[in-house]
Structure formats: structure tokens, C-alpha cells
């Protein structure tokens, strides 16, 4: 009878822990409507970028044609447009860094991509030409939908896999490339999750990536995914940028007829730049909490098999699981 009691207790603890870990592995966060883009000729946003200093967002139409970008106010209404004589091939992704707007001409299956830079963009103006960066992949042709620029000024391109479930890659230009528009050879610096459609950099230095359903934060040095959350909303769309106040991320739609949504930053907003060191107790992720429960359950099951007191061991397991729940709630 005692052996049967231990067995039932072990199964109960394992089942409870499995339930907790499944629930913690992929939380689905609701999104709030931020605004709808109005007043522009943009129909298919190639991306969004935030100029927090000026209090505005930038958007460009995807595809080819004359290089045109539009400035939006905080409510998504058109503030003004910048036109250039440059001709684009396939726009995908925007970034704002160092008082300059970068437009990614990286779409399509290509061995060489371009980034356009408009320094100090002024709405309602026409410029002759934007600065142009020509970036070559070191390993052949790729498809990309995202660019980002780390806080130290390094240009990055994020590629997509050949299939919907295949992983992509993160490529970086030489550190000095941003200072001198021209040609440069990209270097593969990390792997990217499957299906990345846009990327942005947070004020604390973390990189944020999005797919059709997920948003995640990535360490800017190791390119390791720090935390990944499921967004219970649009299954399509390819824009991601911080809100002007930096407290949330804007999740852009595939078409401007749908609203731009505001979602939480995975892991929360960090007050200071986040180093690549091990996370603190305050920043412990759901995965870390689940792993802690898993280790506790393994210890309890082992102890039960060795003749430990059932009630005492179940009590210890319950305390550990409740502690993990507290961590998850505080995220």
C-alpha cells in the first residue's frame, strides 16, 4: 500500500508540474489597439520606426518604386512625407538610429541587399538622394524581411528560412560600415527563429523580433533568445517598433485598414542596458521557473522511490511550485 501511495503521489506531482510548465512555455498576451494609420498612401507597411525625440513614427510602403517615407504623429495620422528620387527594389524593414532613418531594401531572393539612410528626415520635403549601403551576403542568396541597428551602431539583416518552419540567420555589417555609406560584406553572427518579419532595438539594448504570432527579446551580443511570448492577435503583418514612451511594442498589421496594436515587451521594460550575464532573480523567465519546478519534481520522485515521507515530500513540492507561480505572476 505504501508503495502504491508513493507511486500515486509521484504521478500527481509530475502531472501538476507538467501542467504548469505547459502553461508557462507559451503565454498568449492580449494586445491593445494603439491607432490606425490614416492620411497616407501606404497600403502595405514595410515596417515602422520610432523617432522618440521628435515624438513620431515613420512608415514606408512595401515593394518597389520611388523611395517615399511618411511621418505619423502619436495617433497614427499623417504628419508629412519625405520623397527621394531613389528607386527601390523591395522594401522590408525600417530602423531609426542616431537621428537618421534607415530603410531596408532587403526583400526578395537576393545575394546583395541595400539600406537607404535619410539623415535628419524632415516631413514635407523632397531630397535628391538618400545615402546608400550595399551589403553582400557571404554565402549566397537569401530572403529577408527585417533589419535592425544595435545601440553601438552596427547594421544587421535578419533572413528567413527557405520554408515556413526553417530557421533564418542574423547577419551583421562591419562595425565601421554605418559611418561610411558604400559597399560592405555581411558576416553571419547568429541564428534567427523561423518566420521573422521585423526587428527593432529597445532602449536597454535588447533586440526584439516578431513573427506572425510571437514576439521575443534577443541578447544583442550572443543573439540568444531571452524570452518569447505568444501574441493572441493577428497572424500576419510585418512591423515592430517601440512606442514613443518606450513602455510597449507596436505590432503592425499587414494592411493599413487594420489597427496597429500595442503589446508588452517580453521580460518587461528594463531601466538600464541589459548585459549578457545570467539573468537576475527579478528577470527570471517563465522557462527558468518551469525548469526549477522540473528539478524539484525530479528530486521528489526520486525521494519517494527511496522511501521518503509522502506528505512531507508533497508539501515541499507544493511550496516549490507555488514559488514558481509567484515568479510567473511577477513577470
Short mmCIF file of C-alpha atoms in Angstrom, two decimals:
data_model
loop_
_atom_site.label_atom_id
_atom_site.label_comp_id
_atom_site.label_asym_id
_atom_site.label_seq_id
_atom_site.Cartn_x
_atom_site.Cartn_y
_atom_site.Cartn_z
CA UNK A 1 0.00 0.00 0.00
CA UNK A 2 2.80 2.38 0.88
CA UNK A 3 4.45 1.71 -2.47
CA UNK A 4 1.16 2.42 -4.27
CA UNK A 5 0.78 5.68 -2.32
CA UNK A 6 4.26 6.79 -3.32
CA UNK A 7 3.52 5.96 -6.95
CA UNK A 8 0.27 7.92 -6.97
CA UNK A 9 1.97 10.89 -5.29
CA UNK A 10 4.81 10.85 -7.79
CA UNK A 11 2.37 10.79 -10.70
CA UNK A 12 0.33 13.62 -9.14
CA UNK A 13 3.37 15.84 -8.66
CA UNK A 14 4.64 15.13 -12.18
CA UNK A 15 1.24 15.88 -13.72
CA UNK A 16 0.89 19.14 -11.79
CA UNK A 17 4.37 20.25 -12.82
CA UNK A 18 3.73 19.32 -16.46
CA UNK A 19 0.55 21.39 -16.45
CA UNK A 20 2.40 24.36 -15.01
CA UNK A 21 5.26 24.08 -17.50
CA UNK A 22 2.95 23.79 -20.49
CA UNK A 23 1.08 26.88 -19.39
CA UNK A 24 4.32 28.79 -18.81
CA UNK A 25 6.06 27.80 -22.02
CA UNK A 26 4.00 29.90 -24.42
CA UNK A 27 1.79 32.50 -22.71
CA UNK A 28 -0.57 34.36 -25.03
CA UNK A 29 -0.78 38.05 -24.19
CA UNK A 30 -3.72 40.18 -25.27
CA UNK A 31 -2.98 43.31 -27.30
CA UNK A 32 -4.48 46.79 -27.04
CA UNK A 33 -5.36 48.88 -30.06
CA UNK A 34 -2.89 51.79 -30.37
CA UNK A 35 -4.09 53.55 -33.52
CA UNK A 36 -4.93 53.12 -37.18
CA UNK A 37 -2.64 54.64 -39.82
CA UNK A 38 -4.54 57.39 -41.64
CA UNK A 39 -3.90 60.02 -44.31
CA UNK A 40 -1.07 58.25 -46.15
CA UNK A 41 -0.81 56.49 -49.49
CA UNK A 42 0.70 53.49 -47.68
CA UNK A 43 -1.33 50.33 -48.16
CA UNK A 44 1.18 47.59 -47.28
CA UNK A 45 3.52 48.77 -44.49
CA UNK A 46 7.11 47.60 -44.95
CA UNK A 47 7.79 48.36 -41.31
CA UNK A 48 7.58 51.00 -38.60
CA UNK A 49 10.34 53.01 -36.91
CA UNK A 50 10.17 55.28 -33.88
CA UNK A 51 11.76 58.72 -33.52
CA UNK A 52 11.20 59.13 -29.79
CA UNK A 53 12.90 62.55 -29.67
CA UNK A 54 10.57 64.07 -32.26
CA UNK A 55 7.58 62.12 -30.95
CA UNK A 56 6.68 60.50 -34.27
CA UNK A 57 6.69 57.23 -36.17
CA UNK A 58 7.91 56.52 -39.70
CA UNK A 59 6.31 54.12 -42.16
CA UNK A 60 7.04 53.12 -45.77
CA UNK A 61 5.13 51.16 -48.34
CA UNK A 62 6.43 47.71 -49.17
CA UNK A 63 7.57 46.71 -52.64
CA UNK A 64 9.37 48.72 -55.32
CA UNK A 65 9.20 52.22 -56.71
CA UNK A 66 10.22 55.71 -55.70
CA UNK A 67 11.66 55.92 -52.19
CA UNK A 68 8.96 57.56 -50.06
CA UNK A 69 8.57 57.54 -46.28
CA UNK A 70 5.78 59.04 -44.19
CA UNK A 71 5.90 60.53 -40.70
CA UNK A 72 2.98 59.80 -38.37
CA UNK A 73 2.02 61.57 -35.17
CA UNK A 74 1.45 59.66 -31.94
CA UNK A 75 -2.13 58.90 -33.01
CA UNK A 76 -1.12 57.41 -36.38
CA UNK A 77 -2.23 60.36 -38.53
CA UNK A 78 -0.03 61.59 -41.37
CA UNK A 79 2.29 64.43 -40.34
CA UNK A 80 4.23 64.71 -43.59
CA UNK A 81 6.10 62.77 -46.27
CA UNK A 82 9.70 62.69 -47.50
CA UNK A 83 10.25 61.89 -51.17
CA UNK A 84 13.52 60.90 -52.82
CA UNK A 85 14.49 60.30 -56.46
CA UNK A 86 15.95 56.91 -55.49
CA UNK A 87 14.31 53.78 -56.88
CA UNK A 88 13.81 50.79 -54.59
CA UNK A 89 13.62 47.06 -55.35
CA UNK A 90 11.69 45.50 -52.41
CA UNK A 91 11.37 47.44 -49.17
CA UNK A 92 11.24 45.42 -45.96
CA UNK A 93 12.00 46.91 -42.53
CA UNK A 94 12.75 50.34 -41.06
CA UNK A 95 15.02 51.50 -38.24
CA UNK A 96 15.72 54.85 -36.61
CA UNK A 97 19.20 55.38 -35.17
CA UNK A 98 21.35 58.42 -34.43
CA UNK A 99 18.89 60.96 -35.86
CA UNK A 100 18.70 59.02 -39.12
CA UNK A 101 16.03 56.88 -40.71
CA UNK A 102 17.23 53.62 -42.29
CA UNK A 103 15.05 51.88 -44.87
CA UNK A 104 15.75 48.23 -45.64
CA UNK A 105 15.67 47.31 -49.32
CA UNK A 106 16.24 43.66 -48.45
CA UNK A 107 13.18 41.78 -49.71
CA UNK A 108 13.21 39.08 -52.37
CA UNK A 109 15.67 36.27 -53.06
CA UNK A 110 18.98 38.14 -53.36
CA UNK A 111 22.70 37.84 -52.77
CA UNK A 112 23.07 41.59 -52.28
CA UNK A 113 20.76 43.98 -50.42
CA UNK A 114 20.61 47.71 -49.78
CA UNK A 115 19.90 50.01 -46.88
CA UNK A 116 18.91 53.60 -47.53
CA UNK A 117 19.68 56.33 -44.97
CA UNK A 118 17.92 59.68 -44.67
CA UNK A 119 19.76 61.75 -42.07
CA UNK A 120 17.61 64.15 -40.06
CA UNK A 121 14.44 63.46 -42.07
CA UNK A 122 12.11 66.44 -42.27
CA UNK A 123 8.47 65.75 -43.13
CA UNK A 124 7.02 67.56 -46.17
CA UNK A 125 10.32 67.73 -48.01
CA UNK A 126 11.88 66.33 -51.18
CA UNK A 127 15.52 65.17 -51.22
CA UNK A 128 17.68 64.39 -54.22
CA UNK A 129 19.19 61.14 -52.98
CA UNK A 130 19.40 59.13 -49.79
CA UNK A 131 22.68 57.61 -48.62
CA UNK A 132 23.00 54.02 -49.82
CA UNK A 133 24.65 50.97 -48.24
CA UNK A 134 25.19 47.92 -50.47
CA UNK A 135 25.56 44.79 -48.35
CA UNK A 136 26.53 41.37 -49.72
CA UNK A 137 25.82 38.02 -48.08
CA UNK A 138 28.93 35.85 -47.68
CA UNK A 139 27.10 32.61 -48.52
CA UNK A 140 24.80 33.16 -51.47
CA UNK A 141 21.19 34.23 -51.87
CA UNK A 142 18.71 34.78 -49.04
CA UNK A 143 15.27 36.20 -48.34
CA UNK A 144 14.99 38.82 -45.62
CA UNK A 145 12.18 40.83 -44.04
CA UNK A 146 13.88 42.66 -41.19
CA UNK A 147 16.74 44.99 -40.31
CA UNK A 148 17.93 46.41 -37.01
CA UNK A 149 20.75 48.62 -35.75
CA UNK A 150 22.20 47.91 -32.33
CA UNK A 151 22.87 50.77 -29.93
CA UNK A 152 26.57 50.68 -30.87
CA UNK A 153 25.63 51.44 -34.48
CA UNK A 154 26.08 48.07 -36.15
CA UNK A 155 23.82 47.29 -39.12
CA UNK A 156 22.02 43.92 -39.12
CA UNK A 157 19.85 41.99 -41.57
CA UNK A 158 17.61 39.10 -40.49
CA UNK A 159 16.90 36.44 -43.10
CA UNK A 160 14.09 33.91 -43.33
CA UNK A 161 14.41 30.19 -43.93
CA UNK A 162 13.56 28.59 -47.26
CA UNK A 163 10.39 27.13 -45.76
CA UNK A 164 7.89 28.49 -43.25
CA UNK A 165 9.34 26.35 -40.45
CA UNK A 166 13.04 26.69 -41.31
CA UNK A 167 15.25 28.89 -39.17
CA UNK A 168 16.81 32.02 -40.62
CA UNK A 169 20.01 33.83 -39.73
CA UNK A 170 21.27 37.16 -38.43
CA UNK A 171 23.94 38.93 -40.48
CA UNK A 172 25.94 41.97 -39.39
CA UNK A 173 27.93 44.55 -41.33
CA UNK A 174 31.39 45.60 -40.10
CA UNK A 175 31.22 47.91 -37.09
CA UNK A 176 32.55 50.88 -39.04
CA UNK A 177 30.18 50.45 -42.00
CA UNK A 178 27.46 52.75 -40.65
CA UNK A 179 29.79 55.74 -40.77
CA UNK A 180 30.59 55.44 -44.48
CA UNK A 181 27.81 54.57 -46.92
CA UNK A 182 29.06 52.23 -49.62
CA UNK A 183 29.69 48.51 -50.06
CA UNK A 184 30.37 46.02 -47.29
CA UNK A 185 30.41 42.26 -46.75
CA UNK A 186 27.98 40.89 -44.20
CA UNK A 187 29.01 38.30 -41.61
CA UNK A 188 26.73 35.65 -40.16
CA UNK A 189 26.63 36.25 -36.42
CA UNK A 190 23.73 34.13 -35.20
CA UNK A 191 20.65 32.06 -35.94
CA UNK A 192 17.18 33.55 -36.19
CA UNK A 193 13.87 31.90 -35.29
CA UNK A 194 11.71 30.78 -38.19
CA UNK A 195 9.41 33.32 -39.79
CA UNK A 196 10.86 36.62 -38.51
CA UNK A 197 9.02 39.50 -40.20
CA UNK A 198 10.51 42.51 -38.40
CA UNK A 199 13.00 43.55 -35.73
CA UNK A 200 13.79 46.56 -33.58
CA UNK A 201 16.15 47.56 -30.78
CA UNK A 202 14.98 48.58 -27.33
CA UNK A 203 16.46 51.45 -25.33
CA UNK A 204 18.13 49.00 -22.93
CA UNK A 205 20.00 47.34 -25.82
CA UNK A 206 17.95 44.17 -26.25
CA UNK A 207 16.76 43.28 -29.73
CA UNK A 208 13.08 42.49 -30.26
CA UNK A 209 11.97 40.19 -33.08
CA UNK A 210 8.48 39.27 -34.27
CA UNK A 211 6.90 36.55 -36.34
CA UNK A 212 3.28 36.28 -37.40
CA UNK A 213 2.28 35.12 -33.93
CA UNK A 214 5.18 35.66 -31.49
CA UNK A 215 7.32 38.47 -30.14
CA UNK A 216 10.67 37.80 -28.47
CA UNK A 217 13.64 39.58 -26.97
CA UNK A 218 17.19 38.66 -28.00
CA UNK A 219 20.56 39.43 -26.43
CA UNK A 220 22.40 41.90 -28.68
CA UNK A 221 25.79 40.24 -28.15
CA UNK A 222 25.10 36.50 -28.19
CA UNK A 223 21.87 36.72 -30.25
CA UNK A 224 20.34 34.25 -27.81
CA UNK A 225 16.56 34.40 -27.36
CA UNK A 226 15.90 35.67 -23.84
CA UNK A 227 12.13 35.38 -23.74
CA UNK A 228 9.38 34.59 -26.22
CA UNK A 229 5.68 35.41 -25.85
CA UNK A 230 2.69 34.46 -27.96
CA UNK A 231 0.51 37.38 -29.05
CA UNK A 232 -3.15 36.43 -29.23
CA UNK A 233 -3.97 38.53 -32.28
CA UNK A 234 -3.04 39.00 -35.96
CA UNK A 235 -1.47 36.03 -37.70
CA UNK A 236 0.01 38.23 -40.41
CA UNK A 237 1.83 41.52 -40.54
CA UNK A 238 5.44 42.60 -40.54
CA UNK A 239 6.06 45.67 -38.39
CA UNK A 240 7.51 46.06 -34.89
CA UNK A 241 8.78 49.18 -33.13
CA UNK A 242 8.77 50.63 -29.59
CA UNK A 243 6.09 53.09 -28.58
CA UNK A 244 7.27 56.69 -28.28
CA UNK A 245 7.46 56.37 -24.48
CA UNK A 246 9.25 53.01 -24.77
CA UNK A 247 6.85 51.13 -22.49
CA UNK A 248 5.39 48.78 -25.11
CA UNK A 249 5.94 47.48 -28.62
CA UNK A 250 3.78 48.42 -31.60
CA UNK A 251 2.68 45.39 -33.60
CA UNK A 252 1.93 46.49 -37.17
CA UNK A 253 -0.67 44.94 -39.48
CA UNK A 254 -0.31 43.59 -42.99
CA UNK A 255 -2.70 46.25 -44.33
CA UNK A 256 -3.30 49.78 -43.04
CA UNK A 257 -7.02 49.09 -42.82
CA UNK A 258 -6.26 47.05 -39.68
CA UNK A 259 -5.19 48.74 -36.43
CA UNK A 260 -1.68 48.95 -35.06
CA UNK A 261 -1.62 47.15 -31.72
CA UNK A 262 0.39 47.68 -28.54
CA UNK A 263 1.88 44.57 -26.90
CA UNK A 264 4.02 44.06 -23.82
CA UNK A 265 7.80 43.80 -24.11
CA UNK A 266 8.78 40.19 -23.30
CA UNK A 267 10.54 40.24 -19.95
CA UNK A 268 9.33 43.77 -19.27
CA UNK A 269 10.99 47.14 -19.80
CA UNK A 270 14.49 47.32 -18.36
CA UNK A 271 15.58 50.56 -16.69
CA UNK A 272 19.25 50.13 -17.63
CA UNK A 273 21.07 48.36 -20.50
CA UNK A 274 20.94 44.62 -20.05
CA UNK A 275 24.26 42.78 -20.10
CA UNK A 276 24.78 39.30 -21.49
CA UNK A 277 25.30 37.91 -17.99
CA UNK A 278 22.97 35.46 -16.30
CA UNK A 279 19.52 36.94 -15.51
CA UNK A 280 18.78 38.20 -12.01
CA UNK A 281 16.03 36.80 -9.83
CA UNK A 282 13.79 39.72 -10.85
CA UNK A 283 14.28 38.93 -14.52
CA UNK A 284 13.74 35.19 -14.22
CA UNK A 285 11.73 33.95 -17.19
CA UNK A 286 8.86 31.51 -17.36
CA UNK A 287 11.21 28.91 -18.79
CA UNK A 288 13.56 29.32 -15.82
CA UNK A 289 10.65 28.90 -13.41
CA UNK A 290 9.49 25.78 -15.24
CA UNK A 291 12.99 24.32 -15.13
CA UNK A 292 13.10 24.95 -11.37
CA UNK A 293 9.84 23.04 -10.93
CA UNK A 294 11.13 20.24 -13.12
CA UNK A 295 14.25 19.86 -10.97
CA UNK A 296 12.14 19.87 -7.80
CA UNK A 297 9.76 17.24 -9.18
CA UNK A 298 12.66 15.02 -10.19
CA UNK A 299 14.04 15.24 -6.65
CA UNK A 300 10.66 14.45 -5.10
CA UNK A 301 10.02 11.46 -7.36
CA UNK A 302 13.49 10.14 -6.59
CA UNK A 303 12.97 10.57 -2.86
CA UNK A 304 9.58 8.85 -2.99
CA UNK A 305 11.13 5.85 -4.67
CA UNK A 306 13.67 5.71 -1.87
CA UNK A 307 11.06 5.63 0.87
CA UNK A 308 10.59 9.27 1.79
CA UNK A 309 7.54 10.50 3.69
CA UNK A 310 4.77 11.13 1.14
CA UNK A 311 3.09 14.09 2.85
CA UNK A 312 6.32 15.87 3.67
CA UNK A 313 7.67 15.48 0.17
CA UNK A 314 4.40 16.59 -1.41
CA UNK A 315 4.47 19.64 0.82
CA UNK A 316 7.97 20.53 -0.35
CA UNK A 317 6.93 20.12 -3.97
CA UNK A 318 3.87 22.32 -3.45
CA UNK A 319 6.00 25.08 -1.93
CA UNK A 320 8.37 24.95 -4.91
CA UNK A 321 5.52 25.07 -7.43
CA UNK A 322 3.80 27.96 -5.65
CA UNK A 323 7.12 29.81 -5.68
CA UNK A 324 7.36 29.30 -9.43
CA UNK A 325 3.81 30.60 -9.87
CA UNK A 326 4.75 33.74 -7.91
CA UNK A 327 7.71 34.27 -10.25
CA UNK A 328 5.44 33.92 -13.28
CA UNK A 329 2.88 36.36 -11.88
CA UNK A 330 5.59 38.96 -11.21
CA UNK A 331 6.88 38.84 -14.80
#
